[in-house]
Amino acid sequence: MPTLGRRKTWAFVLAAVVLFSLYTFQRLNANDLRLLTNSGNTGAGIAPKIKSKWAKMKPKYRVKDMRALPTGQPLALPKVQNDFSPESDSDRDVRLKRRDAVLASFQRCWKSYRKLAWMSDELTPVSGGRHNPFGGWGATLVDSLDTLWIMGLKEEFEHAVAAASKINFNKVPKHDINVFETNIRYLGGFLAATTSADDKRLLTKAKGSRRAALPGWGQVQVAHDHVLLAEIGSFSLEFIRLSILTGDPKWYDAVQRIIELLQAQQQTTRLPGMWPVVGDARKGDFTKYHDYTLGAMADSLYEYLPKTYALAGGLLPMYREMYEQSMDTAIQHNLFRPMLPDEKDVLVSGLVRSRADKDKFARELRPEGQHLVCFAGGMFALGGKLINNQTHVEKGEKLTDGCIWAYQAMPLGIMPEWFDMLPCESAERCPWDEDKWRRAVLTKAGLDGDMDPKHGDEIIAHKRIPKGFVSIGDSRYLLRPEAIESVFILYRVTGRKNLLESAWNMFEAIEENTKTPLANSALDDITVTDGKPSQTDSMESFWLGETLKYFYLMFSEPDLISLDEYVFNTEAHPLKRLLP
Ligand code: DMJ
């Protein structure tokens, strides 16, 4: 999460669990077998460079009982994608026009990145400079490889692959490396591009980026006592895929040690079924902290549970069990229906705080919404399909509708980063009560909720709070993808046609307000009603790697990167599922 999560770096004991012996899935599908065979060749001129530094370092903590990759025939999991019927000519024309608008937006940004910030992590989209927050290894370049491929920009793709294969992961920046970001952006980017292009150079780089993300390799490591759940728990897709591609079980072994620990503690936390956002990796204790959410700082751990189950062809049922147990809890405690002026029946996923002063299980719901937690709609829809649970698909639909609602309720048509709402007393019937809303605004602002509710109007006007929101704690828009991600997944799962309109409205609003002469920029305050919001000169790599990719796929033929063949990592890199 942008937040604490992504900024704080810790060197956890993951680095310690590395040892070498070779196991493979006994039965892989044809494509995986081909890739596996290819992986023996490390690619001309690249491997020695990587070996020179990382490979000389001896692992400090040798693993004696390396876990073997699971064996057996991948299961035939239930179908995820809707059966789309042929579209009319006019629907097709509209769809393709929209797809091309997304493509044009990507190409403009890419051209500027190529010209002004090539090989740097990010282009600064207003000033035309460079920014290197992710090791300086070219985060935008690597994050965009598979987008280039998916968008059919093959020449640009070849050019980018050639450049990416020259990235020197031996060159380590002075500041700490963020293991989580390196994993999802670099390793995820290379793994997906490897599958797209079957290019050996890319797999070699994937391994290089993985090594670079194991800081302090060979040094004595002490795990941090304060780690974020998302950051320690979101390696399974990339690591298991890397083990499949290389035949080396060490990555699988590493991630399983973390996941097994989490599974053992799943029912012993203050909110059994879920884990708190912060854990103590030094003691291996993930039960003590008090905040429980599907959002920031925890998000991708939950997202990866059903996706890993699918990636591993159903051969790792523990991921399915952990997903089911955690979602039972989230449905009961975190999801709430907000009171809305149009009384629309949607859901939002909030935060549950356990109150340490009372008994262990005393807790309260904090009815907040976040852009980041908008991924949850897609997760429920996908997870529901994979485990044949229609309730999950319905929850996914309502959660996604909640994010669509939040976009269209704002003056610019873009939802804020963080906000609060008022939960309905009953999920079945929730009439709009204007005074109740005003009182909630007063209380949230720290004033007496019993005073004349009209006093709330001043706060509402001053802070530009649209009806339905109780406060807007963070009014930025950072070019994030989570809302369109869920709209896209829900569309592929249900085929609901009005999602195409919702997606287009989102795209138009974002493009209109974030466009700079060079590319697109994050916004400082999307509540403005008198003119354009100010642009903060930041374009994180996920704008090209993730947000525009989901918009493009939304308006493409539904079999392009089918959810029956791929799962997306949390940075939107499609990874091949094991299929029977
Ligand atoms: C991306 O890096 C990933 O989607 C991550 O899981 C969350 N944060 C950003 C996008 O918002």
XYZ file of C-alpha atoms and ligand atoms in Angstrom:
591
model
C 0.000 0.000 0.000
C 1.232 3.279 -0.599
C 1.112 3.734 2.802
C 3.193 2.424 5.434
C 3.442 -0.783 3.549
C 5.143 0.213 0.410
C 7.389 2.759 1.930
C 8.784 0.834 4.768
C 11.383 -1.713 3.983
C 12.418 -4.565 6.083
C 14.795 -7.356 5.536
C 12.896 -10.358 6.680
C 14.071 -13.877 7.053
C 12.807 -14.829 3.659
C 16.370 -14.497 2.482
C 17.319 -17.172 4.902
C 15.316 -19.925 3.338
C 17.291 -20.592 0.250
C 18.757 -23.920 -0.740
C 19.140 -25.825 -3.866
C 17.769 -29.085 -5.108
C 15.615 -29.824 -8.019
C 12.024 -30.909 -7.959
C 9.427 -30.274 -10.549
C 5.758 -30.714 -10.864
C 5.448 -34.188 -12.294
C 2.836 -33.120 -14.710
C 2.813 -29.689 -16.192
C 0.869 -28.593 -19.182
C 2.669 -28.525 -22.481
C 3.560 -24.857 -22.322
C 5.046 -25.127 -18.877
C 7.101 -28.109 -19.893
C 8.431 -26.168 -22.842
C 9.349 -23.232 -20.644
C 10.878 -25.515 -18.093
C 13.122 -27.066 -20.708
C 14.115 -23.664 -22.009
C 14.990 -22.438 -18.603
C 18.126 -24.547 -18.585
C 19.730 -21.973 -20.855
C 20.458 -18.759 -19.069
C 20.655 -16.475 -22.080
C 23.688 -15.099 -23.811
C 25.842 -12.652 -21.982
C 23.552 -12.010 -19.085
C 23.942 -14.776 -16.583
C 27.667 -14.241 -15.832
C 26.949 -10.667 -14.817
C 24.363 -11.731 -12.309
C 26.430 -14.606 -11.045
C 29.434 -12.419 -10.402
C 27.915 -10.830 -7.353
C 24.877 -12.577 -5.987
C 25.874 -16.126 -6.756
C 29.203 -15.812 -4.945
C 27.465 -15.078 -1.707
C 26.804 -18.120 0.385
C 23.388 -18.564 1.923
C 23.683 -18.118 5.645
C 20.739 -20.245 6.659
C 20.756 -23.540 4.844
C 17.430 -25.272 4.555
C 17.694 -28.911 5.486
C 14.194 -30.042 4.727
C 13.377 -28.365 1.420
C 9.705 -28.731 0.544
C 9.072 -30.557 -2.709
C 6.753 -28.993 -5.228
C 3.389 -30.753 -5.185
C 2.869 -33.414 -7.761
C -0.125 -34.740 -9.618
C -2.483 -33.757 -12.351
C -3.809 -30.179 -12.077
C -7.550 -30.130 -11.342
C -10.234 -28.956 -13.747
C -11.399 -25.938 -11.733
C -14.808 -24.399 -12.483
C -14.956 -22.053 -15.445
C -14.392 -18.395 -14.535
C -15.326 -16.463 -17.643
C -18.848 -15.756 -18.793
C -19.912 -17.211 -22.163
C -20.053 -14.021 -24.191
C -22.472 -13.980 -27.098
C -21.517 -12.217 -30.331
C -21.859 -8.424 -30.178
C -23.660 -6.199 -32.672
C -21.629 -4.212 -35.210
C -22.427 -0.931 -33.499
C -21.419 -2.252 -30.047
C -18.182 -3.452 -31.582
C -17.445 -0.073 -33.165
C -17.972 1.730 -29.868
C -15.876 -0.788 -27.982
C -12.976 -0.572 -30.432
C -13.035 3.219 -30.416
C -12.730 3.131 -26.665
C -9.973 0.556 -26.765
C -8.036 2.742 -29.202
C -8.423 5.754 -26.916
C -6.805 3.743 -24.129
C -4.067 2.618 -26.508
C -3.392 6.220 -27.540
C -3.079 7.255 -23.907
C -0.558 4.478 -23.286
C 1.454 5.319 -26.402
C 1.724 8.987 -25.462
C 3.058 8.122 -21.996
C 5.393 5.487 -23.359
C 6.843 7.870 -25.930
C 7.603 10.431 -23.227
C 9.081 7.813 -20.899
C 11.277 6.555 -23.746
C 12.434 10.019 -24.628
C 12.895 11.558 -21.194
C 13.259 8.883 -18.544
C 14.391 5.738 -20.347
C 15.691 3.050 -17.953
C 14.680 5.087 -14.900
C 11.943 3.959 -12.571
C 9.525 6.739 -13.411
C 8.973 9.711 -15.643
C 7.860 12.863 -13.834
C 4.950 13.661 -16.112
C 4.736 17.421 -15.651
C 8.397 18.467 -15.462
C 9.715 15.754 -17.784
C 12.357 14.514 -15.321
C 13.217 11.152 -13.777
C 12.472 9.594 -10.427
C 14.014 6.424 -8.992
C 12.176 5.133 -5.942
C 12.413 1.415 -6.820
C 16.104 0.657 -7.037
C 16.635 2.624 -10.247
C 16.353 -0.543 -12.328
C 13.693 0.774 -14.677
C 10.426 -0.017 -12.885
C 8.260 1.533 -15.607
C 10.157 -0.350 -18.317
C 9.738 -3.749 -16.638
C 6.195 -3.071 -15.419
C 5.172 -2.195 -18.995
C 6.677 -5.145 -20.879
C 3.558 -7.293 -20.946
C 1.303 -4.268 -21.559
C 3.279 -3.611 -24.751
C 2.791 -7.229 -25.721
C -0.919 -7.293 -24.904
C -1.515 -4.047 -26.794
C 0.151 -5.564 -29.856
C 3.067 -3.100 -29.839
C 5.522 -5.790 -30.863
C 8.349 -3.553 -32.088
C 8.266 -1.506 -28.935
C 8.152 -4.751 -26.982
C 11.301 -6.082 -28.684
C 13.085 -2.816 -28.061
C 12.008 -2.844 -24.426
C 13.059 -6.474 -23.921
C 16.505 -5.710 -25.313
C 16.839 -2.801 -22.894
C 15.423 -4.737 -19.946
C 17.888 -7.559 -20.527
C 20.682 -5.067 -19.839
C 19.395 -4.043 -16.426
C 22.126 -4.606 -13.910
C 20.634 -5.935 -10.705
C 24.141 -6.044 -9.231
C 24.005 -2.308 -8.986
C 22.283 -1.858 -5.696
C 21.093 1.579 -4.611
C 22.311 3.150 -1.377
C 18.855 3.212 0.116
C 16.984 0.064 1.140
C 15.343 -2.074 -1.490
C 11.642 -2.655 -1.002
C 11.280 -6.421 -1.250
C 7.544 -6.323 -1.811
C 7.685 -3.811 -4.661
C 10.645 -5.550 -6.270
C 8.685 -8.753 -6.224
C 5.410 -7.480 -7.682
C 6.819 -5.024 -10.217
C 10.127 -6.540 -11.384
C 9.762 -10.256 -10.823
C 6.065 -10.161 -11.743
C 6.880 -8.096 -14.842
C 9.611 -10.428 -16.048
C 7.601 -13.570 -15.352
C 4.616 -12.346 -17.339
C 6.805 -11.158 -20.187
C 8.574 -14.523 -20.194
C 5.260 -16.213 -20.810
C 4.293 -13.699 -23.491
C 7.454 -13.926 -25.467
C 9.026 -17.155 -24.331
C 12.267 -15.179 -24.181
C 15.116 -16.742 -22.212
C 16.659 -13.385 -21.442
C 13.557 -12.477 -19.487
C 13.610 -15.543 -17.275
C 17.249 -14.888 -16.510
C 16.322 -11.369 -15.503
C 13.459 -12.652 -13.409
C 15.947 -14.661 -11.397
C 18.260 -11.675 -11.216
C 15.551 -9.422 -9.872
C 14.596 -12.076 -7.356
C 18.139 -12.260 -6.075
C 18.376 -8.518 -5.864
C 15.300 -8.553 -3.728
C 16.931 -10.733 -1.149
C 18.892 -8.053 0.650
C 21.716 -8.936 2.929
C 22.093 -12.309 1.319
C 24.858 -14.050 3.187
C 24.680 -11.701 6.143
C 23.168 -12.434 9.498
C 19.508 -11.539 9.207
C 17.185 -10.595 11.993
C 13.548 -10.513 11.069
C 11.659 -7.348 11.821
C 9.234 -7.343 14.728
C 6.841 -5.049 12.902
C 6.023 -6.216 9.373
C 3.017 -5.543 7.226
C 0.813 -8.470 6.331
C 0.666 -7.614 2.622
C 4.406 -7.255 2.417
C 5.276 -10.569 4.024
C 2.355 -12.533 2.643
C 2.238 -11.650 -1.055
C 4.965 -13.722 -2.653
C 3.154 -16.932 -3.462
C 2.145 -16.199 -7.067
C 5.542 -14.999 -8.239
C 7.649 -17.447 -6.232
C 5.616 -20.502 -7.154
C 5.547 -19.475 -10.798
C 9.318 -19.007 -10.679
C 9.735 -22.470 -9.199
C 7.523 -23.901 -11.946
C 9.499 -22.163 -14.667
C 12.934 -22.982 -13.298
C 12.198 -26.347 -11.719
C 13.931 -25.053 -8.592
C 11.783 -25.574 -5.467
C 13.639 -23.069 -3.299
C 11.225 -20.253 -4.099
C 8.226 -22.432 -3.371
C 9.843 -23.620 -0.169
C 10.496 -20.038 0.955
C 6.958 -18.861 0.464
C 5.381 -21.972 1.971
C 7.172 -21.359 5.270
C 5.425 -18.027 5.614
C 2.038 -19.243 4.440
C 2.100 -22.323 6.693
C 2.811 -20.099 9.676
C -0.099 -17.845 8.763
C -2.389 -20.806 8.292
C -1.458 -22.247 11.696
C -2.424 -18.943 13.350
C -5.498 -18.128 11.260
C -8.055 -19.012 13.946
C -6.093 -17.710 16.919
C -6.152 -13.959 16.175
C -8.422 -11.345 17.741
C -10.615 -11.662 14.647
C -10.380 -15.384 13.892
C -10.171 -16.104 10.174
C -8.229 -12.936 9.399
C -4.790 -11.677 10.379
C -3.935 -8.249 11.768
C -2.235 -5.786 9.408
C 0.989 -5.924 11.425
C 2.853 -9.014 12.566
C 6.024 -9.856 14.454
C 8.209 -11.771 12.017
C 10.981 -12.096 14.583
C 8.818 -14.165 16.893
C 6.757 -15.541 14.034
C 3.600 -14.183 15.663
C 0.801 -12.850 13.448
C -1.965 -12.730 16.038
C -1.441 -9.754 18.305
C -2.041 -6.463 16.517
C -5.526 -4.944 16.545
C -6.508 -3.798 13.001
C -8.142 -6.153 10.484
C -8.901 -5.108 6.915
C -8.894 -6.284 3.320
C -7.446 -2.868 2.466
C -4.128 -1.099 2.757
C -1.288 -3.030 4.355
C -3.118 -6.368 4.185
C -4.780 -6.392 0.734
C -2.675 -8.592 -1.531
C -2.232 -11.370 1.036
C -5.967 -12.075 0.725
C -5.941 -11.444 -3.037
C -3.216 -14.064 -3.513
C -5.071 -16.882 -1.732
C -7.621 -17.787 -4.443
C -5.217 -16.778 -7.184
C -2.480 -19.110 -5.928
C -5.022 -21.893 -5.698
C -5.771 -21.310 -9.392
C -2.142 -20.771 -10.448
C -1.154 -24.120 -8.916
C -4.014 -25.896 -10.677
C -5.791 -26.685 -7.404
C -2.823 -28.745 -6.199
C -2.355 -26.561 -3.123
C -5.767 -26.758 -1.392
C -4.498 -24.890 1.684
C -4.800 -21.636 -0.285
C -8.451 -22.334 -0.983
C -9.101 -23.184 2.676
C -7.391 -20.007 3.863
C -9.362 -17.965 1.345
C -12.681 -19.463 2.439
C -12.005 -18.985 6.134
C -10.795 -15.412 5.783
C -13.696 -14.399 3.566
C -16.261 -15.939 5.934
C -14.888 -13.548 8.541
C -14.617 -10.528 6.233
C -18.208 -10.988 5.022
C -19.455 -11.112 8.577
C -17.372 -8.308 10.071
C -15.796 -6.012 7.467
C -18.320 -5.604 4.668
C -21.026 -3.025 5.250
C -23.794 -1.390 3.282
C -23.395 2.426 3.323
C -26.340 4.812 3.571
C -26.555 6.509 0.157
C -28.792 9.285 -1.176
C -29.985 7.102 -4.062
C -30.360 4.126 -1.673
C -28.317 1.956 -3.982
C -27.611 -1.483 -2.566
C -23.817 -1.656 -2.597
C -21.096 -2.848 -0.234
C -17.887 -1.315 1.068
C -15.123 -3.149 2.908
C -14.131 -1.420 6.166
C -11.653 -1.941 8.969
C -12.299 -3.869 12.167
C -10.398 -2.739 15.271
C -10.193 -4.962 18.293
C -10.316 -3.016 21.541
C -7.418 -4.131 23.671
C -8.818 -2.472 26.764
C -11.813 -4.753 26.897
C -11.898 -8.471 26.429
C -9.827 -9.990 23.672
C -12.691 -10.189 21.200
C -14.327 -6.773 21.757
C -14.206 -4.975 18.423
C -15.725 -2.213 16.343
C -16.185 -1.524 12.652
C -14.530 1.571 11.227
C -16.692 2.292 8.181
C -14.000 3.573 5.881
C -13.495 3.107 2.175
C -10.256 3.197 0.207
C -9.324 3.160 -3.434
C -6.912 0.350 -2.621
C -9.628 -1.908 -1.227
C -11.564 -1.708 -4.493
C -9.603 -4.776 -5.614
C -11.833 -6.821 -3.289
C -14.804 -6.856 -5.674
C -12.712 -8.615 -8.305
C -11.234 -10.989 -5.740
C -14.664 -12.122 -4.513
C -15.984 -12.495 -8.064
C -12.984 -14.552 -9.166
C -12.746 -16.518 -5.916
C -16.464 -17.247 -5.992
C -16.171 -18.729 -9.462
C -13.102 -20.792 -8.590
C -14.711 -22.408 -5.548
C -18.226 -22.453 -6.944
C -19.667 -20.061 -4.383
C -22.349 -17.771 -5.791
C -22.521 -15.728 -2.576
C -18.947 -14.611 -3.175
C -19.764 -13.611 -6.741
C -22.692 -11.533 -5.442
C -20.540 -9.880 -2.782
C -17.987 -9.135 -5.476
C -20.666 -7.493 -7.566
C -21.893 -5.271 -4.726
C -18.374 -4.297 -3.721
C -17.531 -3.348 -7.299
C -20.771 -1.379 -7.540
C -19.697 0.435 -4.377
C -16.535 1.627 -6.118
C -18.440 2.592 -9.258
C -20.810 4.557 -7.029
C -17.907 6.345 -5.330
C -16.466 7.381 -8.711
C -19.710 8.784 -10.057
C -20.610 10.561 -6.789
C -17.533 12.803 -6.925
C -17.549 16.082 -8.870
C -14.770 15.030 -11.256
C -15.975 11.445 -11.549
C -12.893 10.108 -9.722
C -12.993 8.495 -6.319
C -10.732 9.621 -3.473
C -7.916 7.662 -1.921
C -9.536 7.349 1.515
C -12.942 8.320 3.018
C -15.560 7.459 5.607
C -19.219 6.469 5.189
C -22.214 5.762 7.382
C -23.174 2.077 7.687
C -26.857 1.201 7.320
C -28.591 -0.323 10.295
C -30.067 -3.015 8.101
C -28.523 -4.509 4.995
C -32.023 -5.118 3.592
C -33.569 -1.631 3.853
C -31.604 1.578 4.092
C -33.616 4.779 3.581
C -31.629 8.020 3.170
C -31.805 10.228 6.265
C -30.280 13.655 5.637
C -30.096 14.696 9.302
C -28.507 11.454 10.275
C -25.880 12.048 7.623
C -25.211 15.600 8.853
C -24.859 14.356 12.430
C -22.388 11.713 11.285
C -20.358 14.441 9.548
C -20.310 16.453 12.786
C -19.239 13.484 14.876
C -16.503 12.537 12.438
C -15.231 16.110 12.561
C -14.914 15.752 16.331
C -17.974 17.887 17.147
C -21.064 17.103 19.172
C -23.325 14.901 17.091
C -26.306 16.027 19.175
C -26.107 19.673 18.098
C -28.466 20.960 15.417
C -27.606 18.894 12.356
C -27.663 22.066 10.239
C -24.215 22.883 11.668
C -22.988 19.976 9.619
C -23.686 21.990 6.469
C -20.733 24.291 7.064
C -18.345 21.374 7.268
C -19.973 19.747 4.258
C -19.557 22.926 2.194
C -16.082 23.724 3.453
C -14.732 20.225 2.935
C -16.772 19.622 -0.216
C -18.248 16.349 1.043
C -20.771 14.819 -1.377
C -23.885 13.177 0.084
C -23.140 9.631 1.161
C -19.580 10.383 2.319
C -19.052 11.362 5.941
C -15.507 12.647 5.506
C -12.813 12.545 2.878
C -9.611 11.803 4.726
C -7.370 11.706 1.679
C -8.618 13.387 -1.471
C -5.782 12.465 -3.810
C -6.015 10.246 -6.886
C -2.743 8.467 -7.543
C -3.527 6.873 -10.948
C -4.479 3.712 -9.132
C -6.010 0.663 -10.858
C -8.127 -1.140 -8.229
C -11.547 0.105 -9.333
C -11.104 -0.695 -13.021
C -9.434 -3.970 -12.010
C -12.624 -5.124 -10.290
C -14.866 -3.762 -13.039
C -12.786 -5.744 -15.538
C -12.858 -8.997 -13.562
C -16.573 -8.674 -12.832
C -17.240 -8.052 -16.521
C -15.300 -11.157 -17.547
C -17.136 -13.185 -14.870
C -20.699 -11.938 -15.411
C -20.760 -10.298 -18.862
C -22.845 -7.464 -17.340
C -23.019 -4.936 -20.157
C -23.387 -1.722 -18.178
C -19.916 -2.323 -16.767
C -18.566 -1.238 -20.159
C -20.224 2.163 -19.631
C -18.940 2.438 -16.066
C -15.424 1.657 -17.237
C -15.612 4.231 -20.006
C -16.892 6.920 -17.627
C -13.979 6.185 -15.323
C -11.476 6.337 -18.148
C -12.793 9.599 -19.540
C -12.776 11.256 -16.122
C -9.271 10.065 -15.330
C -7.840 10.975 -18.735
C -9.476 14.387 -18.737
C -8.055 15.378 -15.352
C -4.703 13.613 -15.191
C -3.454 14.321 -18.722
C -0.313 16.487 -18.911
C 1.455 17.680 -22.078
C 3.725 14.619 -21.718
C 1.813 11.839 -19.986
C -0.552 11.503 -16.990
C -0.095 12.690 -13.448
C -1.443 11.885 -9.990
C -3.817 14.497 -8.587
C -3.652 16.365 -5.340
C -7.347 16.905 -4.599
C -10.238 15.443 -6.559
C -12.905 17.272 -4.543
C -12.308 20.563 -6.389
C -15.379 22.032 -8.003
C -13.886 25.241 -9.395
C -11.503 24.229 -12.126
C -8.899 21.550 -12.604
C -7.248 19.670 -9.744
C -3.556 20.264 -9.289
C -1.216 17.647 -10.718
C 1.560 16.346 -8.476
C 4.118 15.441 -11.159
C 4.052 11.759 -10.283
C 3.315 8.789 -12.526
C 3.948 5.501 -10.766
C 4.810 2.563 -12.974
C 1.442 0.933 -12.245
C -0.284 3.502 -14.469
C 1.222 1.815 -17.554
C 1.680 -1.610 -16.001
C -1.723 -1.938 -14.466
C -4.344 0.786 -14.825
C -4.148 1.223 -18.591
C -3.759 -2.514 -19.077
C -7.069 -3.206 -17.320
C -8.791 -0.439 -19.282
C -7.409 -1.877 -22.512
C -8.496 -5.421 -21.666
C -11.929 -4.141 -20.695
C -12.488 -2.989 -24.267
C -10.762 -5.947 -25.949
C -12.202 -9.298 -26.999
C -12.940 -11.272 -23.816
C -10.588 -14.093 -24.751
C -7.538 -11.819 -24.667
C -5.781 -13.014 -21.480
C -8.681 -15.221 -20.434
C -9.208 -15.644 -16.699
C -9.545 -19.356 -17.409
C -5.883 -19.412 -18.408
C -4.238 -16.677 -16.349
C -4.255 -15.034 -12.960
C -3.006 -11.488 -12.538
C -0.503 -10.722 -9.820
C -1.236 -7.653 -7.739
C 0.589 -5.478 -10.266
C -1.598 -6.835 -13.124
C 1.038 -9.156 -14.560
C -0.745 -12.184 -16.037
C 0.756 -15.479 -14.917
C -0.144 -18.776 -16.540
C -2.296 -21.129 -14.514
C -1.492 -24.835 -14.425
C -4.234 -26.531 -16.396
C -5.173 -30.203 -16.634
C 0.200 -1.422 -7.116
O 1.560 -1.409 -6.913
C -0.404 -2.738 -6.772
O -1.680 -2.830 -7.288
C -0.453 -2.966 -5.289
O -1.047 -4.163 -4.926
C -1.214 -1.845 -4.651
N -0.663 -0.585 -4.980
C -0.397 -0.285 -6.359
C -1.551 0.308 -7.094
O -2.396 1.052 -6.372
